PDB file of C-alpha atoms in Angstrom:
ATOM      1  CA  MET A   1      13.867  -7.173  30.343  1.00  0.00           C
ATOM      2  CA  SER A   2      13.107 -10.220  28.144  1.00  0.00           C
ATOM      3  CA  LEU A   3      12.248 -10.027  24.460  1.00  0.00           C
ATOM      4  CA  GLN A   4       8.731 -11.396  25.035  1.00  0.00           C
ATOM      5  CA  THR A   5       7.659  -8.540  27.326  1.00  0.00           C
ATOM      6  CA  PRO A   6       8.807  -5.654  25.051  1.00  0.00           C
ATOM      7  CA  MET A   7       7.143  -7.316  22.046  1.00  0.00           C
ATOM      8  CA  ASP A   8       3.874  -7.714  23.960  1.00  0.00           C
ATOM      9  CA  ASP A   9       4.071  -4.109  25.082  1.00  0.00           C
ATOM     10  CA  PHE A  10       4.848  -2.966  21.538  1.00  0.00           C
ATOM     11  CA  PHE A  11       1.843  -4.655  19.969  1.00  0.00           C
ATOM     12  CA  ARG A  12      -0.342  -3.584  22.884  1.00  0.00           C
ATOM     13  CA  SER A  13       0.583   0.084  22.388  1.00  0.00           C
ATOM     14  CA  GLN A  14       0.648  -0.142  18.555  1.00  0.00           C
ATOM     15  CA  PHE A  15      -2.855  -1.522  18.101  1.00  0.00           C
ATOM     16  CA  GLU A  16      -4.597  -0.409  21.301  1.00  0.00           C
ATOM     17  CA  ASP A  17      -6.471   2.490  19.707  1.00  0.00           C
ATOM     18  CA  LYS A  18      -7.836   0.355  16.858  1.00  0.00           C
ATOM     19  CA  LEU A  19      -8.879  -2.505  19.130  1.00  0.00           C
ATOM     20  CA  LEU A  20     -10.447  -0.261  21.748  1.00  0.00           C
ATOM     21  CA  ALA A  21     -12.298   1.636  19.030  1.00  0.00           C
ATOM     22  CA  ALA A  22     -13.842  -1.647  17.864  1.00  0.00           C
ATOM     23  CA  ALA A  23     -14.747  -2.757  21.413  1.00  0.00           C
ATOM     24  CA  PRO A  24     -18.320  -2.081  22.637  1.00  0.00           C
ATOM     25  CA  ARG A  25     -18.849   0.998  24.793  1.00  0.00           C
ATOM     26  CA  TYR A  26     -20.702   0.897  28.065  1.00  0.00           C
ATOM     27  CA  ASP A  27     -22.267   3.615  30.105  1.00  0.00           C
ATOM     28  CA  ASN A  28     -20.170   3.616  33.290  1.00  0.00           C
ATOM     29  CA  ASP A  29     -22.957   5.445  35.173  1.00  0.00           C
ATOM     30  CA  HIS A  30     -25.343   2.456  34.801  1.00  0.00           C
ATOM     31  CA  LEU A  31     -22.794  -0.336  35.438  1.00  0.00           C
ATOM     32  CA  THR A  32     -21.661  -1.750  38.729  1.00  0.00           C
ATOM     33  CA  PRO A  33     -17.927  -1.784  39.512  1.00  0.00           C
ATOM     34  CA  ALA A  34     -17.873  -5.538  38.977  1.00  0.00           C
ATOM     35  CA  ALA A  35     -19.454  -5.161  35.555  1.00  0.00           C
ATOM     36  CA  ARG A  36     -16.954  -2.486  34.613  1.00  0.00           C
ATOM     37  CA  LEU A  37     -14.098  -4.723  35.766  1.00  0.00           C
ATOM     38  CA  LEU A  38     -15.503  -7.616  33.773  1.00  0.00           C
ATOM     39  CA  ALA A  39     -15.775  -5.372  30.720  1.00  0.00           C
ATOM     40  CA  LYS A  40     -12.182  -4.291  31.222  1.00  0.00           C
ATOM     41  CA  ARG A  41     -11.156  -7.934  31.542  1.00  0.00           C
ATOM     42  CA  ARG A  42     -13.008  -8.852  28.333  1.00  0.00           C
ATOM     43  CA  GLU A  43     -11.364  -5.945  26.493  1.00  0.00           C
ATOM     44  CA  GLY A  44      -7.977  -7.061  27.824  1.00  0.00           C
ATOM     45  CA  LEU A  45      -8.537 -10.587  26.464  1.00  0.00           C
ATOM     46  CA  GLU A  46      -9.484  -9.187  23.044  1.00  0.00           C
ATOM     47  CA  VAL A  47      -6.377  -7.002  23.042  1.00  0.00           C
ATOM     48  CA  GLU A  48      -4.147  -9.962  24.020  1.00  0.00           C
ATOM     49  CA  THR A  49      -5.602 -12.050  21.154  1.00  0.00           C
ATOM     50  CA  ALA A  50      -4.996  -9.316  18.582  1.00  0.00           C
ATOM     51  CA  LEU A  51      -1.528  -8.636  19.976  1.00  0.00           C
ATOM     52  CA  LYS A  52      -0.583 -12.291  19.670  1.00  0.00           C
ATOM     53  CA  SER A  53      -1.562 -12.281  15.974  1.00  0.00           C
ATOM     54  CA  GLN A  54       0.375  -9.076  15.283  1.00  0.00           C
ATOM     55  CA  LYS A  55       3.390 -10.386  17.194  1.00  0.00           C
ATOM     56  CA  GLU A  56       3.540 -13.497  14.990  1.00  0.00           C
ATOM     57  CA  GLU A  57       3.353 -11.291  11.871  1.00  0.00           C
ATOM     58  CA  PHE A  58       6.138  -9.068  13.213  1.00  0.00           C
ATOM     59  CA  GLU A  59       8.391 -12.063  13.963  1.00  0.00           C
ATOM     60  CA  ARG A  60       7.765 -13.448  10.466  1.00  0.00           C
ATOM     61  CA  LYS A  61       8.729 -10.131   8.846  1.00  0.00           C
ATOM     62  CA  MET A  62      11.879  -9.875  10.968  1.00  0.00           C
ATOM     63  CA  ASP A  63      12.878 -13.426   9.894  1.00  0.00           C
ATOM     64  CA  GLU A  64      12.338 -12.486   6.229  1.00  0.00           C
ATOM     65  CA  ILE A  65      14.475  -9.354   6.609  1.00  0.00           C
ATOM     66  CA  SER A  66      17.237 -11.374   8.293  1.00  0.00           C
ATOM     67  CA  MET A  67      17.171 -13.970   5.495  1.00  0.00           C
ATOM     68  CA  GLN A  68      17.310 -11.230   2.833  1.00  0.00           C
ATOM     69  CA  ARG A  69      20.255  -9.603   4.576  1.00  0.00           C
ATOM     70  CA  GLU A  70      22.152 -12.931   4.719  1.00  0.00           C
ATOM     71  CA  THR A  71      21.398 -13.539   1.014  1.00  0.00           C
ATOM     72  CA  LEU A  72      22.688 -10.083   0.091  1.00  0.00           C
ATOM     73  CA  GLU A  73      25.857 -10.608   2.091  1.00  0.00           C
ATOM     74  CA  MET A  74      26.449 -13.959   0.368  1.00  0.00           C
ATOM     75  CA  LYS A  75      25.922 -12.412  -3.086  1.00  0.00           C
ATOM     76  CA  GLU A  76      28.224  -9.521  -2.237  1.00  0.00           C
ATOM     77  CA  SER A  77      30.918 -11.973  -1.106  1.00  0.00           C
ATOM     78  CA  GLU A  78      30.535 -13.975  -4.314  1.00  0.00           C
ATOM     79  CA  LEU A  79      30.808 -10.829  -6.435  1.00  0.00           C
ATOM     80  CA  ARG A  80      33.908  -9.739  -4.557  1.00  0.00           C
ATOM     81  CA  THR A  81      35.457 -13.171  -5.140  1.00  0.00           C
ATOM     82  CA  LYS A  82      34.616 -12.974  -8.832  1.00  0.00           C
ATOM     83  CA  LEU A  83      36.004  -9.452  -9.025  1.00  0.00           C
ATOM     84  CA  MET A  84      39.280 -10.572  -7.429  1.00  0.00           C
ATOM     85  CA  SER A  85      39.410 -13.500  -9.865  1.00  0.00           C
ATOM     86  CA  HIS A  86      38.831 -11.146 -12.805  1.00  0.00           C
ATOM     87  CA  GLN A  87      41.507  -8.782 -11.538  1.00  0.00           C
ATOM     88  CA  LYS A  88      43.981 -11.649 -11.282  1.00  0.00           C
ATOM     89  CA  HIS A  89      42.955 -12.764 -14.747  1.00  0.00           C
ATOM     90  CA  PHE A  90      43.488  -9.217 -16.052  1.00  0.00           C
ATOM     91  CA  LYS A  91      46.967  -9.156 -14.527  1.00  0.00           C
ATOM     92  CA  ASP A  92      47.799 -12.426 -16.263  1.00  0.00           C
ATOM     93  CA  ILE A  93      46.470 -11.002 -19.501  1.00  0.00           C
ATOM     94  CA  GLU A  94      48.542  -7.852 -19.071  1.00  0.00           C
ATOM     95  CA  VAL A  95      51.663  -9.972 -18.551  1.00  0.00           C
ATOM     96  CA  LYS A  96      50.870 -11.967 -21.683  1.00  0.00           C
ATOM     97  CA  CYS A  97      50.163  -8.750 -23.601  1.00  0.00           C
ATOM     98  CA  SER A  98      53.485  -7.315 -22.459  1.00  0.00           C
ATOM     99  CA  ARG A  99      55.269 -10.419 -23.638  1.00  0.00           C
ATOM    100  CA  ALA A 100      53.402 -10.320 -26.941  1.00  0.00           C
ATOM    101  CA  LEU A 101      54.258  -6.615 -27.369  1.00  0.00           C
ATOM    102  CA  ARG A 102      57.899  -7.248 -26.596  1.00  0.00           C
ATOM    103  CA  LYS A 103      57.916 -10.094 -29.075  1.00  0.00           C
ATOM    104  CA  ALA A 104      56.171  -7.903 -31.642  1.00  0.00           C
ATOM    105  CA  GLU A 105      58.720  -5.135 -31.060  1.00  0.00           C
ATOM    106  CA  GLN A 106      61.537  -7.632 -31.545  1.00  0.00           C
ATOM    107  CA  GLU A 107      59.901  -8.889 -34.699  1.00  0.00           C
ATOM    108  CA  GLU A 108      59.405  -5.296 -35.896  1.00  0.00           C
ATOM    109  CA  GLN A 109      63.055  -4.568 -35.143  1.00  0.00           C
ATOM    110  CA  LEU A 110      64.047  -7.711 -37.007  1.00  0.00           C
ATOM    111  CA  ALA A 111      61.742  -6.711 -39.830  1.00  0.00           C
ATOM    112  CA  GLY A 112      63.415  -3.273 -39.869  1.00  0.00           C
ATOM    113  CA  GLU A 113      66.817  -4.885 -40.076  1.00  0.00           C
ATOM    114  CA  GLN A 114      65.572  -7.145 -42.813  1.00  0.00           C
ATOM    115  CA  ALA A 115      64.078  -4.127 -44.564  1.00  0.00           C
ATOM    116  CA  SER A 116      67.462  -2.399 -44.368  1.00  0.00           C
ATOM    117  CA  GLU A 117      69.095  -5.499 -45.737  1.00  0.00           C
ATOM    118  CA  GLU A 118      66.420  -5.644 -48.383  1.00  0.00           C
ATOM    119  CA  GLN A 119      67.063  -2.016 -49.279  1.00  0.00           C
ATOM    120  CA  ARG A 120      70.745  -2.727 -49.539  1.00  0.00           C
ATOM    121  CA  LEU A 121      70.052  -5.744 -51.690  1.00  0.00           C
ATOM    122  CA  ARG A 122      67.646  -3.738 -53.802  1.00  0.00           C
ATOM    123  CA  SER A 123      70.287  -1.130 -54.282  1.00  0.00           C
ATOM    124  CA  GLU A 124      72.704  -3.833 -55.194  1.00  0.00           C
ATOM    125  CA  LEU A 125      70.143  -5.373 -57.509  1.00  0.00           C
ATOM    126  CA  ALA A 126      69.372  -2.028 -59.108  1.00  0.00           C
ATOM    127  CA  ARG A 127      73.025  -1.420 -59.584  1.00  0.00           C
ATOM    128  CA  LEU A 128      73.496  -4.847 -61.105  1.00  0.00           C
ATOM    129  CA  THR A 129      70.398  -4.440 -63.274  1.00  0.00           C
ATOM    130  CA  ALA A 130      71.616  -1.105 -64.536  1.00  0.00           C
ATOM    131  CA  HIS A 131      74.970  -2.623 -65.069  1.00  0.00           C
ATOM    132  CA  ARG A 132      73.379  -5.497 -66.947  1.00  0.00           C
ATOM    133  CA  GLN A 133      71.401  -3.155 -69.142  1.00  0.00           C
ATOM    134  CA  LYS A 134      74.451  -1.168 -69.852  1.00  0.00           C
ATOM    135  CA  GLN A 135      76.241  -4.365 -70.547  1.00  0.00           C
ATOM    136  CA  GLN A 136      73.463  -5.475 -72.875  1.00  0.00           C
ATOM    137  CA  GLN A 137      73.563  -2.162 -74.661  1.00  0.00           C
ATOM    138  CA  ARG A 138      77.231  -2.356 -74.876  1.00  0.00           C
ATOM    139  CA  LEU A 139      76.890  -5.977 -75.948  1.00  0.00           C
ATOM    140  CA  GLU A 140      74.637  -4.945 -78.766  1.00  0.00           C
ATOM    141  CA  LYS A 141      77.054  -2.284 -79.720  1.00  0.00           C
ATOM    142  CA  LEU A 142      80.052  -4.382 -79.113  1.00  0.00           C
ATOM    143  CA  LYS A 143      79.069  -7.819 -80.359  1.00  0.00           C
ATOM    144  CA  HIS A 144      82.083  -7.771 -82.397  1.00  0.00           C
ATOM    145  CA  CYS A 145      83.908  -7.308 -79.107  1.00  0.00           C
ATOM    146  CA  ALA A 146      82.599 -10.603 -77.576  1.00  0.00           C
ATOM    147  CA  VAL A 147      85.972 -12.033 -77.694  1.00  0.00           C
ATOM    148  CA  TYR A 148      87.281  -8.956 -76.020  1.00  0.00           C
ATOM    149  CA  MET A 149      84.550  -9.300 -73.315  1.00  0.00           C
ATOM    150  CA  GLU A 150      85.389 -12.848 -72.589  1.00  0.00           C
ATOM    151  CA  ARG A 151      88.958 -11.890 -72.294  1.00  0.00           C
ATOM    152  CA  SER A 152      87.959  -9.045 -69.959  1.00  0.00           C
ATOM    153  CA  VAL A 153      85.916 -11.469 -67.751  1.00  0.00           C
ATOM    154  CA  GLU A 154      88.815 -13.777 -67.626  1.00  0.00           C
ATOM    155  CA  ALA A 155      90.952 -10.879 -66.559  1.00  0.00           C
ATOM    156  CA  ALA A 156      88.461  -9.752 -63.818  1.00  0.00           C
ATOM    157  CA  GLU A 157      89.063 -10.841 -60.206  1.00  0.00           C
ATOM    158  CA  GLU A 158      85.373 -11.068 -59.046  1.00  0.00           C
ATOM    159  CA  PHE A 159      83.990 -13.150 -61.896  1.00  0.00           C
ATOM    160  CA  THR A 160      85.627 -15.746 -63.974  1.00  0.00           C
ATOM    161  CA  GLU A 161      82.764 -16.242 -66.415  1.00  0.00           C
ATOM    162  CA  VAL A 162      79.819 -14.245 -67.738  1.00  0.00           C
ATOM    163  CA  GLN A 163      77.401 -16.933 -66.446  1.00  0.00           C
ATOM    164  CA  GLU A 164      78.531 -16.245 -62.884  1.00  0.00           C
ATOM    165  CA  VAL A 165      77.207 -12.727 -63.162  1.00  0.00           C
ATOM    166  CA  ILE A 166      73.834 -14.056 -64.315  1.00  0.00           C
ATOM    167  CA  ASN A 167      73.710 -16.601 -61.476  1.00  0.00           C
ATOM    168  CA  ARG A 168      74.476 -13.876 -58.957  1.00  0.00           C
ATOM    169  CA  HIS A 169      71.546 -11.817 -60.220  1.00  0.00           C
ATOM    170  CA  GLN A 170      69.117 -14.756 -59.934  1.00  0.00           C
ATOM    171  CA  THR A 171      70.261 -15.475 -56.401  1.00  0.00           C
ATOM    172  CA  LEU A 172      69.657 -11.885 -55.339  1.00  0.00           C
ATOM    173  CA  SER A 173      66.198 -11.859 -56.909  1.00  0.00           C
ATOM    174  CA  SER A 174      65.180 -15.069 -55.118  1.00  0.00           C
ATOM    175  CA  THR A 175      66.490 -13.726 -51.802  1.00  0.00           C
ATOM    176  CA  ARG A 176      64.524 -10.513 -52.234  1.00  0.00           C
ATOM    177  CA  LYS A 177      61.296 -12.420 -52.903  1.00  0.00           C
ATOM    178  CA  ASP A 178      61.734 -14.581 -49.783  1.00  0.00           C
ATOM    179  CA  LEU A 179      62.382 -11.529 -47.634  1.00  0.00           C
ATOM    180  CA  VAL A 180      59.267  -9.749 -48.937  1.00  0.00           C
ATOM    181  CA  GLU A 181      57.060 -12.785 -48.214  1.00  0.00           C
ATOM    182  CA  HIS A 182      58.524 -13.232 -44.738  1.00  0.00           C
ATOM    183  CA  ASP A 183      58.013  -9.550 -43.932  1.00  0.00           C
ATOM    184  CA  GLN A 184      54.386  -9.672 -45.112  1.00  0.00           C
ATOM    185  CA  ALA A 185      53.680 -12.774 -43.022  1.00  0.00           C
ATOM    186  CA  ASN A 186      55.122 -11.089 -39.914  1.00  0.00           C
ATOM    187  CA  GLN A 187      53.061  -7.973 -40.525  1.00  0.00           C
ATOM    188  CA  ASP A 188      49.841 -10.016 -40.908  1.00  0.00           C
ATOM    189  CA  ALA A 189      50.584 -11.905 -37.661  1.00  0.00           C
ATOM    190  CA  ILE A 190      51.127  -8.605 -35.791  1.00  0.00           C
ATOM    191  CA  ASP A 191      47.833  -7.187 -37.129  1.00  0.00           C
ATOM    192  CA  ASN A 192      45.933 -10.337 -36.055  1.00  0.00           C
ATOM    193  CA  GLU A 193      47.409 -10.247 -32.550  1.00  0.00           C
ATOM    194  CA  ARG A 194      46.523  -6.581 -32.150  1.00  0.00           C
ATOM    195  CA  ALA A 195      42.939  -7.217 -33.300  1.00  0.00           C
ATOM    196  CA  CYS A 196      42.560 -10.119 -30.839  1.00  0.00           C
ATOM    197  CA  LEU A 197      43.967  -7.988 -28.012  1.00  0.00           C
ATOM    198  CA  THR A 198      41.566  -5.138 -28.772  1.00  0.00           C
ATOM    199  CA  LYS A 199      38.580  -7.516 -28.865  1.00  0.00           C
ATOM    200  CA  PHE A 200      39.612  -9.172 -25.606  1.00  0.00           C
ATOM    201  CA  LYS A 201      39.964  -5.821 -23.852  1.00  0.00           C
ATOM    202  CA  GLU A 202      36.490  -4.784 -25.009  1.00  0.00           C
ATOM    203  CA  GLU A 203      34.939  -8.035 -23.736  1.00  0.00           C
ATOM    204  CA  LYS A 204      36.608  -7.743 -20.320  1.00  0.00           C
ATOM    205  CA  ASN A 205      35.628  -4.081 -20.028  1.00  0.00           C
ATOM    206  CA  ASN A 206      32.002  -5.053 -20.686  1.00  0.00           C
ATOM    207  CA  GLU A 207      32.206  -7.774 -18.016  1.00  0.00           C
ATOM    208  CA  MET A 208      33.667  -5.305 -15.502  1.00  0.00           C
ATOM    209  CA  LEU A 209      30.894  -2.800 -16.268  1.00  0.00           C
ATOM    210  CA  SER A 210      28.256  -5.506 -15.748  1.00  0.00           C
ATOM    211  CA  CYS A 211      29.822  -6.502 -12.398  1.00  0.00           C
ATOM    212  CA  ASN A 212      29.926  -2.870 -11.288  1.00  0.00           C
ATOM    213  CA  ASN A 213      26.237  -2.473 -12.156  1.00  0.00           C
ATOM    214  CA  GLN A 214      25.353  -5.563 -10.127  1.00  0.00           C
ATOM    215  CA  ILE A 215      27.366  -4.263  -7.174  1.00  0.00           C
ATOM    216  CA  ALA A 216      25.570  -0.910  -7.389  1.00  0.00           C
ATOM    217  CA  GLN A 217      22.170  -2.649  -7.432  1.00  0.00           C
ATOM    218  CA  LEU A 218      23.067  -4.813  -4.442  1.00  0.00           C
ATOM    219  CA  GLN A 219      24.323  -1.773  -2.552  1.00  0.00           C
ATOM    220  CA  ALA A 220      21.002  -0.005  -3.251  1.00  0.00           C
ATOM    221  CA  VAL A 221      19.070  -3.027  -1.940  1.00  0.00           C
ATOM    222  CA  ASN A 222      21.346  -3.124   1.115  1.00  0.00           C
ATOM    223  CA  GLU A 223      20.707   0.577   1.831  1.00  0.00           C
ATOM    224  CA  GLU A 224      16.950   0.005   1.538  1.00  0.00           C
ATOM    225  CA  ALA A 225      17.167  -2.906   3.995  1.00  0.00           C
ATOM    226  CA  LYS A 226      19.158  -0.732   6.415  1.00  0.00           C
ATOM    227  CA  GLY A 227      16.487   1.988   6.170  1.00  0.00           C
ATOM    228  CA  THR A 228      13.772  -0.557   6.974  1.00  0.00           C
ATOM    229  CA  THR A 229      15.789  -1.768   9.968  1.00  0.00           C
ATOM    230  CA  VAL A 230      16.147   1.777  11.292  1.00  0.00           C
ATOM    231  CA  LYS A 231      12.386   2.298  10.970  1.00  0.00           C
ATOM    232  CA  TRP A 232      11.634  -0.904  12.906  1.00  0.00           C
ATOM    233  CA  GLU A 233      14.128   0.085  15.596  1.00  0.00           C
ATOM    234  CA  GLY A 234      12.363   3.449  15.985  1.00  0.00           C
ATOM    235  CA  ASP A 235       8.998   1.685  16.277  1.00  0.00           C
ATOM    236  CA  TRP A 236      10.531  -0.658  18.862  1.00  0.00           C
ATOM    237  CA  ALA A 237      11.720   2.289  20.968  1.00  0.00           C
ATOM    238  CA  HIS A 238       8.214   3.771  20.816  1.00  0.00           C
ATOM    239  CA  ILE A 239       6.791   0.433  21.914  1.00  0.00           C
ATOM    240  CA  GLN A 240       9.060   0.282  24.945  1.00  0.00           C
ATOM    241  CA  ASN A 241       8.099   3.829  25.956  1.00  0.00           C
ATOM    242  CA  THR A 242       4.374   3.111  25.650  1.00  0.00           C
ATOM    243  CA  ALA A 243       4.648  -0.274  27.370  1.00  0.00           C
ATOM    244  CA  ALA A 244       5.720   1.355  30.648  1.00  0.00           C
ATOM    245  CA  GLU A 245       2.546   3.466  30.766  1.00  0.00           C
ATOM    246  CA  LYS A 246       0.308   0.438  30.118  1.00  0.00           C
ATOM    247  CA  THR A 247       2.115  -1.605  32.728  1.00  0.00           C
ATOM    248  CA  LEU A 248       1.579   1.207  35.279  1.00  0.00           C
ATOM    249  CA  THR A 249      -2.137   1.348  34.447  1.00  0.00           C
ATOM    250  CA  ILE A 250      -2.532  -2.409  34.901  1.00  0.00           C
ATOM    251  CA  GLY A 251      -0.631  -2.234  38.182  1.00  0.00           C
ATOM    252  CA  GLN A 252      -2.949   0.522  39.461  1.00  0.00           C
ATOM    253  CA  ILE A 253      -6.010  -1.546  38.528  1.00  0.00           C
ATOM    254  CA  ARG A 254      -4.628  -4.612  40.311  1.00  0.00           C
ATOM    255  CA  MET A 255      -3.737  -2.517  43.371  1.00  0.00           C
ATOM    256  CA  ALA A 256      -7.244  -1.017  43.501  1.00  0.00           C
ATOM    257  CA  THR A 257      -8.743  -4.510  43.192  1.00  0.00           C
ATOM    258  CA  ARG A 258      -6.574  -5.818  46.026  1.00  0.00           C
ATOM    259  CA  ASN A 259      -7.416  -2.839  48.279  1.00  0.00           C
ATOM    260  CA  LEU A 260     -11.150  -3.339  47.693  1.00  0.00           C
ATOM    261  CA  PHE A 261     -10.736  -7.062  48.377  1.00  0.00           C
ATOM    262  CA  ILE A 262      -8.916  -6.327  51.653  1.00  0.00           C
ATOM    263  CA  LEU A 263     -11.692  -3.897  52.758  1.00  0.00           C
ATOM    264  CA  ILE A 264     -14.399  -6.484  52.032  1.00  0.00           C
ATOM    265  CA  SER A 265     -12.451  -9.236  53.790  1.00  0.00           C
ATOM    266  CA  LYS A 266     -11.965  -7.042  56.861  1.00  0.00           C
ATOM    267  CA  TYR A 267     -15.645  -6.085  56.836  1.00  0.00           C
ATOM    268  CA  LEU A 268     -16.646  -9.752  56.588  1.00  0.00           C
ATOM    269  CA  LYS A 269     -13.952 -10.571  59.187  1.00  0.00           C
ATOM    270  CA  GLN A 270     -12.351 -13.152  56.939  1.00  0.00           C
ATOM    271  CA  GLU A 271      -8.716 -14.182  57.008  1.00  0.00           C
ATOM    272  CA  ILE A 272      -6.607 -12.452  54.324  1.00  0.00           C
ATOM    273  CA  ASN A 273      -3.844 -14.336  52.504  1.00  0.00           C
ATOM    274  CA  GLU A 274      -1.116 -11.706  52.083  1.00  0.00           C
ATOM    275  CA  THR A 275       0.881 -13.876  49.629  1.00  0.00           C
ATOM    276  CA  SER A 276      -2.064 -14.428  47.265  1.00  0.00           C
ATOM    277  CA  ASP A 277      -1.960 -12.386  44.046  1.00  0.00           C
ATOM    278  CA  ASP A 278      -4.824 -13.951  42.061  1.00  0.00           C
ATOM    279  CA  THR A 279      -6.732 -10.931  40.738  1.00  0.00           C
ATOM    280  CA  THR A 280      -9.426 -13.116  39.129  1.00  0.00           C
ATOM    281  CA  THR A 281     -10.294 -14.759  42.431  1.00  0.00           C
ATOM    282  CA  MET A 282     -10.438 -11.359  44.143  1.00  0.00           C
ATOM    283  CA  LEU A 283     -12.808 -10.021  41.477  1.00  0.00           C
ATOM    284  CA  ASP A 284     -15.081 -13.074  41.854  1.00  0.00           C
ATOM    285  CA  ARG A 285     -15.313 -12.573  45.633  1.00  0.00           C
ATOM    286  CA  ILE A 286     -15.946  -8.847  45.210  1.00  0.00           C
ATOM    287  CA  GLU A 287     -18.705  -9.598  42.690  1.00  0.00           C
ATOM    288  CA  VAL A 288     -20.393 -12.055  45.092  1.00  0.00           C
ATOM    289  CA  PHE A 289     -20.205  -9.500  47.924  1.00  0.00           C
ATOM    290  CA  ILE A 290     -21.685  -6.712  45.786  1.00  0.00           C
ATOM    291  CA  LYS A 291     -24.518  -8.942  44.562  1.00  0.00           C
ATOM    292  CA  ASP A 292     -25.342  -9.978  48.100  1.00  0.00           C
ATOM    293  CA  LEU A 293     -25.251  -6.393  49.291  1.00  0.00           C
ATOM    294  CA  ALA A 294     -27.416  -5.289  46.357  1.00  0.00           C
ATOM    295  CA  GLU A 295     -30.018  -7.948  47.166  1.00  0.00           C
ATOM    296  CA  ILE A 296     -30.071  -6.900  50.809  1.00  0.00           C
ATOM    297  CA  THR A 297     -30.444  -3.264  49.859  1.00  0.00           C
ATOM    298  CA  GLN A 298     -33.223  -4.078  47.401  1.00  0.00           C
ATOM    299  CA  ILE A 299     -35.073  -6.027  50.059  1.00  0.00           C
ATOM    300  CA  LEU A 300     -34.697  -3.181  52.524  1.00  0.00           C
ATOM    301  CA  GLN A 301     -35.881  -0.589  50.035  1.00  0.00           C
ATOM    302  CA  SER A 302     -38.841  -2.763  49.037  1.00  0.00           C
ATOM    303  CA  ASP A 303     -39.845  -3.242  52.657  1.00  0.00           C
ATOM    304  CA  HIS A 304     -39.480   0.480  53.303  1.00  0.00           C
ATOM    305  CA  ALA A 305     -41.790   1.296  50.394  1.00  0.00           C
ATOM    306  CA  MET A 306     -44.432  -1.096  51.667  1.00  0.00           C
ATOM    307  CA  ASN A 307     -44.192  -0.200  55.271  1.00  0.00           C
ATOM    308  CA  SER A 308     -42.057   2.507  56.748  1.00  0.00           C
ATOM    309  CA  ALA A 309     -42.308   0.813  60.117  1.00  0.00           C
ATOM    310  CA  SER A 310     -40.460  -2.191  58.807  1.00  0.00           C
ATOM    311  CA  THR A 311     -37.394  -0.008  58.349  1.00  0.00           C
ATOM    312  CA  LEU A 312     -37.427   0.764  62.085  1.00  0.00           C
ATOM    313  CA  SER A 313     -37.677  -2.931  62.896  1.00  0.00           C
ATOM    314  CA  LEU A 314     -34.335  -3.702  61.169  1.00  0.00           C
ATOM    315  CA  THR A 315     -31.754  -5.246  63.307  1.00  0.00           C
ATOM    316  CA  PRO A 316     -28.849  -2.997  64.262  1.00  0.00           C
ATOM    317  CA  ALA A 317     -26.449  -5.253  62.326  1.00  0.00           C
ATOM    318  CA  MET A 318     -28.418  -4.944  59.068  1.00  0.00           C
ATOM    319  CA  ALA A 319     -28.713  -1.190  59.484  1.00  0.00           C
ATOM    320  CA  ARG A 320     -24.989  -0.850  60.103  1.00  0.00           C
ATOM    321  CA  TYR A 321     -24.307  -3.125  57.075  1.00  0.00           C
ATOM    322  CA  GLN A 322     -26.420  -0.916  54.831  1.00  0.00           C
ATOM    323  CA  GLU A 323     -24.890   2.308  56.137  1.00  0.00           C
ATOM    324  CA  ASP A 324     -21.362   0.997  55.590  1.00  0.00           C
ATOM    325  CA  PHE A 325     -22.212  -0.053  52.032  1.00  0.00           C
ATOM    326  CA  LEU A 326     -23.787   3.289  51.181  1.00  0.00           C
ATOM    327  CA  ALA A 327     -20.820   5.079  52.690  1.00  0.00           C
TER     328      ALA A 327
END
């Protein structure tokens, strides 16, 4: 079955009640068969016109639904591509974060080692400071022993002069200051990197949430489109079921018309074209025959009312013609 026929049948069955309700009603008891057939033909033309308009509207809606579905599929594909790109980007970020964390751990370990060294140096410095204070106190007490001190320094293995002890203290102080500044700079760099990482994670989480919301909205629109498609498919099945009944009715009408045409042709002793299937031509010939028969009957009835004897004077052919028509 072609698409054109089911669509015609669908619109015919869908809007038949409304169109027939708007069509004029005729009293079948006061109409001739030809008039009733003409009325049926006029109603059929009105139905075909309305069905053609509804069919165009249906095709337009189906095209819109198809275009919307293609647009949704394209958007879904784009979102999936973006999601894959974001996932790849996240993996790259995770690798970079791992490297940064490893580097930070190494720097922290180095800072710990430096802190240990600093502690050792501080201990050494504290020891030397205490020693210096004690030496100063002793120096105050033992100024008169300066000569003895110099002699003691000269006798010591580690230092040869008192100034060497002072220089050693200054060197340790400068080293401690450099280590403290370097440790503080490393700590500030680690804090900045952690803050940037936290901010970046928040931004990417917000982007992922936005993408998930868009996907959910598109899925909802897709489900709605699928529901509409199911509804139209159900209506289409109903159309096909109703179309069969209408086709049967039209076939019965055409068969009755052909049978009546054959009876008239046989009565008039005219040749019948068995291959002809023009219902309009058959109806025209039936209408002409009925009009002629009606005129003959009217003339006969009028003559009978005026003079009953005139009815007896009818030819046998006219009497048989009237009897066959009345039968």
